[in-house]
Amino acid sequence: MKKQKIWLSPPHMGGNELKYIQNAFDTNWISQYGHNIDEFEKKLENYLGKDLQVAALSSGTAAIHLALRMLGVGKDDFVICQSFTFVATANPILYQKAIPVFVDSESLTWNLCPNALEDAVKYCLSQGRKPKAIIAVSLYGMPFMVDEILEIARKYEIPIVEDSAEALGSKYKNEFCGTFGNLSIISFNGNKIITTSGGGVLVLNSKADKKRAIYLATQAKEDKIYYSHSEIGYNYRMSNISAGIGRGQMEILEERVKQRRENHDFYQKSIAEVHNIQLFSEPNENFYSNYWLNTILVNENVFPIERIKNLFSESNIETRYLWKPMHLQPLYKGYVFFGNNLSGTIFESGLCLPSGSNLTNNCKSRISEIFHKLKV
Ligand SMILES: *Cc1c(COP(=O)(O)O)cnc(C)c1O
């Protein structure tokens, strides 16, 4: 008999989601207005703290796009972007016909390398144009080197767009990811730590900014009795149904973070005795990861990645390659890149492991068995 599939990061409902969806049906607020949206935004605002404002949108990608629009990014502007990420981080730069400048990772957090970032800024300045934004990612839930990156952003007065799509619940020096950027985004796609089925939010500094973001997200319709539009808008607002799922999910967010961190402890024990495989972990006590996904680096001379991947898939366990860096993607061929290709090396020797908050003890035993086979 085929064993049940272990997924990489499946959705994990808390129990109250249907109640809030029912509430939307009962009141007939089915579309982009309603109580669930207000409550979901409020819950996130309370969670993140620092008096920040949250605008609920249709996806994390939409949130990044809106962030760039809010910062006035347009044709031929430079936008600095972490290369090691999911393609959704970078695509909105092209939506705006701007020019991405890719930056490599450092080895501690796998996010923006401060040295390479500064080289990229200097390059843009040498071309006569200051970059309009720096997109900093907290990949796999690991916060980027916040102090170092913010210092560079301040020094050159460039706004940060924080892509914390994967990092809700993670912290740097006890402050939440999603609160460091001039604008920050979080994703609630089905595979993220909590979900709204599909959705995202933009985190903003003021009520005025939130108002403008929602205006742009609803076709930039002006406050007149007829339909009046002076600039390009989008249909990017979250639906009241999705927000209902989000409300339910917010109630169990802390538990989900705890469960994902317990998965990490499990992997730490399970991999400890396997030579030539390294689990990616917090570099020091400043970093607190939600461990959205657990990832390993493998000594390819001993274990070809393909072999490990096959061992897992023979047992019906899903694993995935790490994100392939943008500077190595055909789509982004020809754009400049700063760094020594550390991200490319990580990509070639890494693997993502099942990390869902609903990973059972039975699943864990099956995964342990694979690592047992890899002991040499
Ligand atoms: C998921 C993800 C996004 C995009 O979010 P969506 O809600 O899927 O549009 C952006 N950046 C990163 C790093 C992601 O993992």
CSV table of C-alpha atoms and ligand atoms in Angstrom, one decimal:
chain,number,residue,atom,x,y,z
A,1,MET,CA,0.0,0.0,0.0
A,2,LYS,CA,1.3,3.4,-0.9
A,3,LYS,CA,2.0,5.6,2.2
A,4,GLN,CA,0.2,8.8,2.6
A,5,LYS,CA,1.8,11.8,1.0
A,6,ILE,CA,3.8,14.1,3.3
A,7,TRP,CA,3.6,17.6,1.8
A,8,LEU,CA,6.1,20.4,2.1
A,9,SER,CA,3.9,23.0,3.7
A,10,PRO,CA,0.2,22.4,3.5
A,11,PRO,CA,-2.6,24.6,4.8
A,12,HIS,CA,-3.5,24.0,8.5
A,13,MET,CA,-6.9,25.3,9.5
A,14,GLY,CA,-7.6,26.4,13.1
A,15,GLY,CA,-11.3,25.7,13.4
A,16,ASN,CA,-13.0,29.1,13.4
A,17,GLU,CA,-12.4,30.0,9.8
A,18,LEU,CA,-15.7,28.6,8.6
A,19,LYS,CA,-17.5,30.6,11.3
A,20,TYR,CA,-16.2,33.8,9.9
A,21,ILE,CA,-16.9,32.8,6.3
A,22,GLN,CA,-20.5,32.0,7.4
A,23,ASN,CA,-20.6,35.4,9.0
A,24,ALA,CA,-19.8,36.9,5.6
A,25,PHE,CA,-22.6,34.9,3.9
A,26,ASP,CA,-25.1,35.8,6.7
A,27,THR,CA,-24.5,39.5,6.2
A,28,ASN,CA,-24.1,39.1,2.4
A,29,TRP,CA,-20.7,40.9,2.5
A,30,ILE,CA,-19.2,38.6,-0.1
A,31,SER,CA,-16.8,40.9,-1.9
A,32,GLN,CA,-14.2,43.5,-1.1
A,33,TYR,CA,-15.9,45.2,1.9
A,34,GLY,CA,-16.9,43.8,5.2
A,35,HIS,CA,-16.3,43.1,8.8
A,36,ASN,CA,-13.8,40.3,8.2
A,37,ILE,CA,-11.5,42.6,6.3
A,38,ASP,CA,-11.6,45.2,9.1
A,39,GLU,CA,-11.0,42.6,11.8
A,40,PHE,CA,-8.2,40.8,10.0
A,41,GLU,CA,-6.4,44.1,9.4
A,42,LYS,CA,-6.9,45.1,13.1
A,43,LYS,CA,-5.6,41.7,14.3
A,44,LEU,CA,-2.5,42.1,12.3
A,45,GLU,CA,-1.9,45.7,13.4
A,46,ASN,CA,-2.2,44.6,17.0
A,47,TYR,CA,0.1,41.7,16.4
A,48,LEU,CA,2.9,43.7,14.6
A,49,GLY,CA,2.7,46.6,17.0
A,50,LYS,CA,4.6,49.9,16.6
A,51,ASP,CA,1.4,51.7,15.5
A,52,LEU,CA,1.7,50.3,12.0
A,53,GLN,CA,-1.2,50.2,9.5
A,54,VAL,CA,-2.2,47.1,7.5
A,55,ALA,CA,-4.0,47.0,4.1
A,56,ALA,CA,-5.4,43.6,3.1
A,57,LEU,CA,-4.8,42.7,-0.6
A,58,SER,CA,-5.3,39.9,-3.0
A,59,SER,CA,-1.7,38.5,-2.8
A,60,GLY,CA,1.8,39.2,-1.6
A,61,THR,CA,2.8,39.9,-5.2
A,62,ALA,CA,0.1,42.6,-5.4
A,63,ALA,CA,1.5,44.0,-2.1
A,64,ILE,CA,5.0,44.3,-3.5
A,65,HIS,CA,3.7,45.9,-6.7
A,66,LEU,CA,1.7,48.4,-4.7
A,67,ALA,CA,4.7,49.2,-2.5
A,68,LEU,CA,6.8,50.0,-5.6
A,69,ARG,CA,3.9,52.2,-6.9
A,70,MET,CA,3.6,54.0,-3.5
A,71,LEU,CA,7.4,54.8,-3.7
A,72,GLY,CA,7.0,56.2,-7.2
A,73,VAL,CA,9.0,53.5,-9.0
A,74,GLY,CA,8.6,54.0,-12.7
A,75,LYS,CA,10.2,53.4,-16.1
A,76,ASP,CA,14.0,53.0,-16.0
A,77,ASP,CA,14.3,53.5,-12.3
A,78,PHE,CA,16.8,51.2,-10.5
A,79,VAL,CA,15.4,48.9,-7.8
A,80,ILE,CA,17.8,46.8,-5.8
A,81,CYS,CA,16.6,43.3,-5.1
A,82,GLN,CA,17.8,40.3,-3.3
A,83,SER,CA,18.6,37.7,-5.9
A,84,PHE,CA,18.0,34.6,-3.7
A,85,THR,CA,14.2,34.6,-3.6
A,86,PHE,CA,11.0,33.5,-5.2
A,87,VAL,CA,10.4,35.2,-8.5
A,88,ALA,CA,7.4,37.1,-7.1
A,89,THR,CA,9.8,39.4,-5.2
A,90,ALA,CA,11.3,40.7,-8.5
A,91,ASN,CA,8.5,40.6,-11.0
A,92,PRO,CA,6.8,43.8,-9.8
A,93,ILE,CA,10.0,45.7,-10.7
A,94,LEU,CA,9.3,44.7,-14.3
A,95,TYR,CA,5.6,45.4,-14.0
A,96,GLN,CA,6.7,49.0,-13.4
A,97,LYS,CA,9.2,48.9,-16.3
A,98,ALA,CA,12.0,49.6,-13.8
A,99,ILE,CA,15.4,48.0,-13.8
A,100,PRO,CA,16.3,45.3,-11.2
A,101,VAL,CA,19.8,45.3,-9.7
A,102,PHE,CA,20.4,42.0,-8.1
A,103,VAL,CA,22.4,41.5,-4.9
A,104,ASP,CA,23.9,38.2,-3.5
A,105,SER,CA,23.3,36.7,-0.1
A,106,GLU,CA,25.6,36.4,2.9
A,107,SER,CA,26.1,33.0,4.6
A,108,LEU,CA,24.5,33.7,8.0
A,109,THR,CA,20.9,34.4,7.0
A,110,TRP,CA,21.1,33.8,3.2
A,111,ASN,CA,19.6,37.2,2.7
A,112,LEU,CA,21.0,40.6,1.4
A,113,CYS,CA,24.8,40.8,1.8
A,114,PRO,CA,25.6,44.2,3.2
A,115,ASN,CA,28.9,44.6,1.2
A,116,ALA,CA,27.3,43.5,-2.1
A,117,LEU,CA,24.4,45.8,-1.4
A,118,GLU,CA,26.6,48.8,-0.9
A,119,ASP,CA,28.5,48.0,-4.2
A,120,ALA,CA,25.1,47.9,-5.9
A,121,VAL,CA,24.1,51.3,-4.5
A,122,LYS,CA,27.4,52.7,-5.7
A,123,TYR,CA,26.9,51.3,-9.1
A,124,CYS,CA,23.5,52.9,-9.4
A,125,LEU,CA,24.9,56.2,-8.2
A,126,SER,CA,27.8,55.9,-10.8
A,127,GLN,CA,25.1,55.6,-13.5
A,128,GLY,CA,23.7,58.9,-12.3
A,129,ARG,CA,20.6,57.5,-10.6
A,130,LYS,CA,19.9,56.7,-7.0
A,131,PRO,CA,17.9,53.5,-6.6
A,132,LYS,CA,14.3,54.1,-5.8
A,133,ALA,CA,14.0,51.1,-3.4
A,134,ILE,CA,15.8,48.2,-1.9
A,135,ILE,CA,13.8,45.0,-1.6
A,136,ALA,CA,15.0,43.0,1.4
A,137,VAL,CA,13.7,39.4,1.9
A,138,SER,CA,13.6,37.3,5.0
A,139,LEU,CA,13.9,34.0,3.2
A,140,TYR,CA,12.5,30.8,4.6
A,141,GLY,CA,11.5,32.8,7.7
A,142,MET,CA,15.0,33.9,8.6
A,143,PRO,CA,15.2,37.6,9.2
A,144,PHE,CA,17.8,39.5,7.1
A,145,MET,CA,20.7,41.3,8.8
A,146,VAL,CA,18.4,44.1,9.8
A,147,ASP,CA,20.8,46.5,11.5
A,148,GLU,CA,23.4,46.3,8.8
A,149,ILE,CA,20.9,46.7,5.9
A,150,LEU,CA,18.9,49.5,7.5
A,151,GLU,CA,22.2,51.4,8.2
A,152,ILE,CA,23.1,51.3,4.5
A,153,ALA,CA,19.5,52.3,3.5
A,154,ARG,CA,19.7,55.3,6.0
A,155,LYS,CA,23.2,56.3,4.8
A,156,TYR,CA,22.1,56.6,1.2
A,157,GLU,CA,18.5,57.6,2.0
A,158,ILE,CA,16.9,54.8,0.0
A,159,PRO,CA,13.5,53.3,1.2
A,160,ILE,CA,13.3,49.6,2.1
A,161,VAL,CA,10.6,47.3,0.9
A,162,GLU,CA,10.6,44.4,3.2
A,163,ASP,CA,9.4,41.2,1.7
A,164,SER,CA,8.4,39.2,4.7
A,165,ALA,CA,6.1,36.9,2.6
A,166,GLU,CA,7.6,33.9,4.4
A,167,ALA,CA,8.4,35.5,7.8
A,168,LEU,CA,5.2,36.3,9.7
A,169,GLY,CA,6.0,35.6,13.4
A,170,SER,CA,9.8,35.8,12.9
A,171,LYS,CA,11.7,38.4,14.9
A,172,TYR,CA,15.0,40.3,14.9
A,173,LYS,CA,16.1,41.6,18.3
A,174,ASN,CA,12.6,40.9,19.5
A,175,GLU,CA,10.8,43.0,16.9
A,176,PHE,CA,8.6,41.3,14.3
A,177,CYS,CA,9.5,40.9,10.6
A,178,GLY,CA,7.2,43.0,8.6
A,179,THR,CA,7.9,46.1,10.7
A,180,PHE,CA,11.3,47.0,9.4
A,181,GLY,CA,10.7,48.4,5.9
A,182,ASN,CA,9.4,51.8,4.9
A,183,LEU,CA,6.8,49.5,3.4
A,184,SER,CA,6.6,45.8,4.3
A,185,ILE,CA,4.6,42.9,2.8
A,186,ILE,CA,3.4,39.6,4.1
A,187,SER,CA,1.8,36.7,2.1
A,188,PHE,CA,-1.1,34.5,3.0
A,189,ASN,CA,-0.8,32.1,0.1
A,190,GLY,CA,-1.8,28.5,0.8
A,191,ASN,CA,1.8,27.3,1.5
A,192,LYS,CA,2.7,30.1,3.9
A,193,ILE,CA,2.8,29.8,7.7
A,194,ILE,CA,-0.9,30.9,7.9
A,195,THR,CA,-3.2,31.4,4.9
A,196,THR,CA,-6.2,33.2,3.6
A,197,SER,CA,-6.4,30.7,0.7
A,198,GLY,CA,-4.7,33.5,-1.4
A,199,GLY,CA,-3.8,36.9,-0.1
A,200,GLY,CA,-1.3,39.4,1.2
A,201,VAL,CA,-1.0,42.6,3.1
A,202,LEU,CA,0.9,45.8,2.8
A,203,VAL,CA,2.2,47.2,6.1
A,204,LEU,CA,2.4,51.0,6.2
A,205,ASN,CA,3.5,53.8,8.5
A,206,SER,CA,0.5,56.0,8.5
A,207,LYS,CA,-3.3,56.1,8.0
A,208,ALA,CA,-2.8,58.4,5.1
A,209,ASP,CA,-0.5,55.8,3.4
A,210,LYS,CA,-3.1,53.1,4.1
A,211,LYS,CA,-5.8,55.2,2.5
A,212,ARG,CA,-3.7,55.8,-0.6
A,213,ALA,CA,-2.8,52.0,-0.8
A,214,ILE,CA,-6.5,51.0,-0.7
A,215,TYR,CA,-7.3,53.7,-3.2
A,216,LEU,CA,-4.7,52.3,-5.6
A,217,ALA,CA,-5.9,48.8,-4.9
A,218,THR,CA,-9.5,49.6,-5.9
A,219,GLN,CA,-8.9,51.1,-9.4
A,220,ALA,CA,-7.9,54.5,-8.1
A,221,LYS,CA,-11.5,55.6,-8.1
A,222,GLU,CA,-11.8,59.2,-6.9
A,223,ASP,CA,-14.3,60.4,-4.3
A,224,LYS,CA,-16.9,61.8,-6.7
A,225,ILE,CA,-20.5,60.9,-7.5
A,226,TYR,CA,-19.6,59.5,-10.9
A,227,TYR,CA,-16.6,57.2,-11.9
A,228,SER,CA,-13.6,59.5,-12.0
A,229,HIS,CA,-10.0,58.3,-12.4
A,230,SER,CA,-6.8,60.3,-12.8
A,231,GLU,CA,-4.2,57.6,-12.4
A,232,ILE,CA,-3.7,53.9,-12.9
A,233,GLY,CA,-5.2,51.6,-10.2
A,234,TYR,CA,-5.6,47.9,-9.7
A,235,ASN,CA,-8.1,45.4,-8.5
A,236,TYR,CA,-5.9,44.2,-5.6
A,237,ARG,CA,-8.2,44.3,-2.5
A,238,MET,CA,-8.7,41.2,-0.4
A,239,SER,CA,-12.2,39.7,-0.4
A,240,ASN,CA,-14.2,39.5,2.8
A,241,ILE,CA,-14.4,35.7,2.4
A,242,SER,CA,-10.6,35.3,2.3
A,243,ALA,CA,-10.3,37.7,5.2
A,244,GLY,CA,-12.6,35.4,7.1
A,245,ILE,CA,-10.1,32.6,6.8
A,246,GLY,CA,-7.4,35.0,7.8
A,247,ARG,CA,-9.3,36.0,11.0
A,248,GLY,CA,-9.5,32.4,12.0
A,249,GLN,CA,-5.9,31.8,11.2
A,250,MET,CA,-4.7,34.8,13.2
A,251,GLU,CA,-6.2,33.2,16.3
A,252,ILE,CA,-3.7,30.3,16.1
A,253,LEU,CA,-0.7,32.0,14.6
A,254,GLU,CA,1.4,31.8,17.7
A,255,GLU,CA,0.7,28.1,17.9
A,256,ARG,CA,1.7,27.6,14.3
A,257,VAL,CA,5.0,29.4,14.9
A,258,LYS,CA,5.6,27.1,17.9
A,259,GLN,CA,4.8,24.0,15.8
A,260,ARG,CA,7.1,25.0,13.0
A,261,ARG,CA,9.9,25.7,15.5
A,262,GLU,CA,9.3,22.2,17.0
A,263,ASN,CA,9.8,20.8,13.5
A,264,HIS,CA,13.1,22.5,13.4
A,265,ASP,CA,14.1,20.9,16.8
A,266,PHE,CA,13.1,17.6,15.3
A,267,TYR,CA,15.3,18.0,12.3
A,268,GLN,CA,18.2,19.2,14.5
A,269,LYS,CA,18.1,15.9,16.4
A,270,SER,CA,17.4,13.8,13.3
A,271,ILE,CA,20.2,15.3,11.3
A,272,ALA,CA,22.8,15.7,14.1
A,273,GLU,CA,24.4,12.3,13.4
A,274,VAL,CA,24.3,12.5,9.7
A,275,HIS,CA,27.7,13.7,8.4
A,276,ASN,CA,27.8,15.9,5.3
A,277,ILE,CA,24.4,17.3,5.8
A,278,GLN,CA,23.9,20.7,7.6
A,279,LEU,CA,20.6,22.1,8.8
A,280,PHE,CA,20.1,25.8,8.2
A,281,SER,CA,19.6,27.4,11.6
A,282,GLU,CA,19.5,30.8,13.4
A,283,PRO,CA,23.1,32.2,13.5
A,284,ASN,CA,22.7,33.8,16.9
A,285,GLU,CA,20.2,35.0,19.6
A,286,ASN,CA,19.3,38.2,17.6
A,287,PHE,CA,17.5,36.0,15.1
A,288,TYR,CA,14.2,34.3,15.8
A,289,SER,CA,12.9,32.3,12.8
A,290,ASN,CA,9.4,31.0,12.3
A,291,TYR,CA,11.2,28.2,10.4
A,292,TRP,CA,8.6,28.4,7.7
A,293,LEU,CA,10.6,25.9,5.8
A,294,ASN,CA,13.5,23.8,7.1
A,295,THR,CA,16.4,23.6,4.6
A,296,ILE,CA,19.6,21.6,4.5
A,297,LEU,CA,22.9,22.0,2.7
A,298,VAL,CA,24.5,18.8,1.5
A,299,ASN,CA,28.0,17.9,0.6
A,300,GLU,CA,27.4,17.1,-3.0
A,301,ASN,CA,30.6,15.0,-3.3
A,302,VAL,CA,29.0,12.5,-0.8
A,303,PHE,CA,25.3,12.9,-1.5
A,304,PRO,CA,24.1,14.1,-4.8
A,305,ILE,CA,21.0,16.1,-4.2
A,306,GLU,CA,19.1,14.0,-6.7
A,307,ARG,CA,19.8,10.9,-4.7
A,308,ILE,CA,18.4,12.4,-1.5
A,309,LYS,CA,15.4,13.8,-3.3
A,310,ASN,CA,14.7,10.4,-4.8
A,311,LEU,CA,15.0,8.7,-1.4
A,312,PHE,CA,12.3,11.0,-0.1
A,313,SER,CA,10.0,10.7,-3.1
A,314,GLU,CA,10.2,6.9,-3.1
A,315,SER,CA,8.6,7.2,0.4
A,316,ASN,CA,6.0,9.6,-1.0
A,317,ILE,CA,7.6,12.6,0.9
A,318,GLU,CA,7.7,15.9,-0.9
A,319,THR,CA,10.9,17.9,-0.9
A,320,ARG,CA,11.8,20.9,-3.1
A,321,TYR,CA,14.9,22.5,-4.4
A,322,LEU,CA,15.8,25.9,-2.9
A,323,TRP,CA,14.7,29.1,-4.8
A,324,LYS,CA,16.9,29.5,-7.9
A,325,PRO,CA,18.4,32.9,-7.6
A,326,MET,CA,17.1,35.6,-10.0
A,327,HIS,CA,20.5,36.4,-11.5
A,328,LEU,CA,20.5,32.8,-12.8
A,329,GLN,CA,17.0,32.9,-14.3
A,330,PRO,CA,16.5,33.2,-18.0
A,331,LEU,CA,13.8,35.9,-17.4
A,332,TYR,CA,16.4,38.1,-15.7
A,333,LYS,CA,19.4,37.4,-18.0
A,334,GLY,CA,21.3,40.5,-18.8
A,335,TYR,CA,20.6,42.4,-15.6
A,336,VAL,CA,23.5,43.3,-13.3
A,337,PHE,CA,24.4,41.3,-10.2
A,338,PHE,CA,26.6,42.1,-7.3
A,339,GLY,CA,28.3,39.4,-5.2
A,340,ASN,CA,30.3,36.2,-5.5
A,341,ASN,CA,27.4,33.9,-6.4
A,342,LEU,CA,27.1,32.4,-2.9
A,343,SER,CA,23.4,32.2,-3.5
A,344,GLY,CA,24.1,30.1,-6.6
A,345,THR,CA,26.2,27.7,-4.6
A,346,ILE,CA,23.6,27.4,-1.9
A,347,PHE,CA,21.0,26.7,-4.6
A,348,GLU,CA,23.0,23.9,-6.0
A,349,SER,CA,23.5,22.1,-2.7
A,350,GLY,CA,20.3,22.7,-0.8
A,351,LEU,CA,16.9,21.1,-0.3
A,352,CYS,CA,13.7,22.1,1.5
A,353,LEU,CA,12.1,19.5,3.8
A,354,PRO,CA,8.5,19.0,4.9
A,355,SER,CA,7.8,21.7,7.5
A,356,GLY,CA,4.0,21.9,7.9
A,357,SER,CA,2.6,22.8,11.3
A,358,ASN,CA,0.5,19.6,10.9
A,359,LEU,CA,3.5,17.3,10.6
A,360,THR,CA,2.6,14.3,12.8
A,361,ASN,CA,4.8,12.1,14.8
A,362,ASN,CA,4.2,9.4,12.3
A,363,CYS,CA,5.4,11.7,9.5
A,364,LYS,CA,8.5,12.5,11.5
A,365,SER,CA,9.3,8.8,12.0
A,366,ARG,CA,9.1,8.3,8.2
A,367,ILE,CA,11.4,11.3,7.7
A,368,SER,CA,13.8,10.0,10.4
A,369,GLU,CA,14.1,6.7,8.6
A,370,ILE,CA,15.4,8.4,5.5
A,371,PHE,CA,18.1,10.3,7.4
A,372,HIS,CA,19.0,7.0,9.1
A,373,LYS,CA,19.7,5.5,5.6
A,374,LEU,CA,22.0,8.5,4.9
A,375,LYS,CA,24.2,7.9,7.9
A,376,VAL,CA,27.7,6.9,6.7
B,1,LIG,C1,5.1,33.7,-1.6
B,1,LIG,C2,6.1,34.7,-1.8
B,1,LIG,C3,5.7,35.9,-2.4
B,1,LIG,C4,4.4,36.2,-3.1
B,1,LIG,O1,3.3,36.1,-2.3
B,1,LIG,P1,1.9,35.6,-3.0
B,1,LIG,O2,0.9,35.8,-2.0
B,1,LIG,O3,2.1,34.2,-3.4
B,1,LIG,O4,1.7,36.5,-4.2
B,1,LIG,C5,6.7,36.9,-2.5
B,1,LIG,N1,7.9,36.8,-2.0
B,1,LIG,C6,8.3,35.6,-1.4
B,1,LIG,C7,9.7,35.5,-0.8
B,1,LIG,C8,7.4,34.6,-1.3
B,1,LIG,O5,7.8,33.4,-0.7
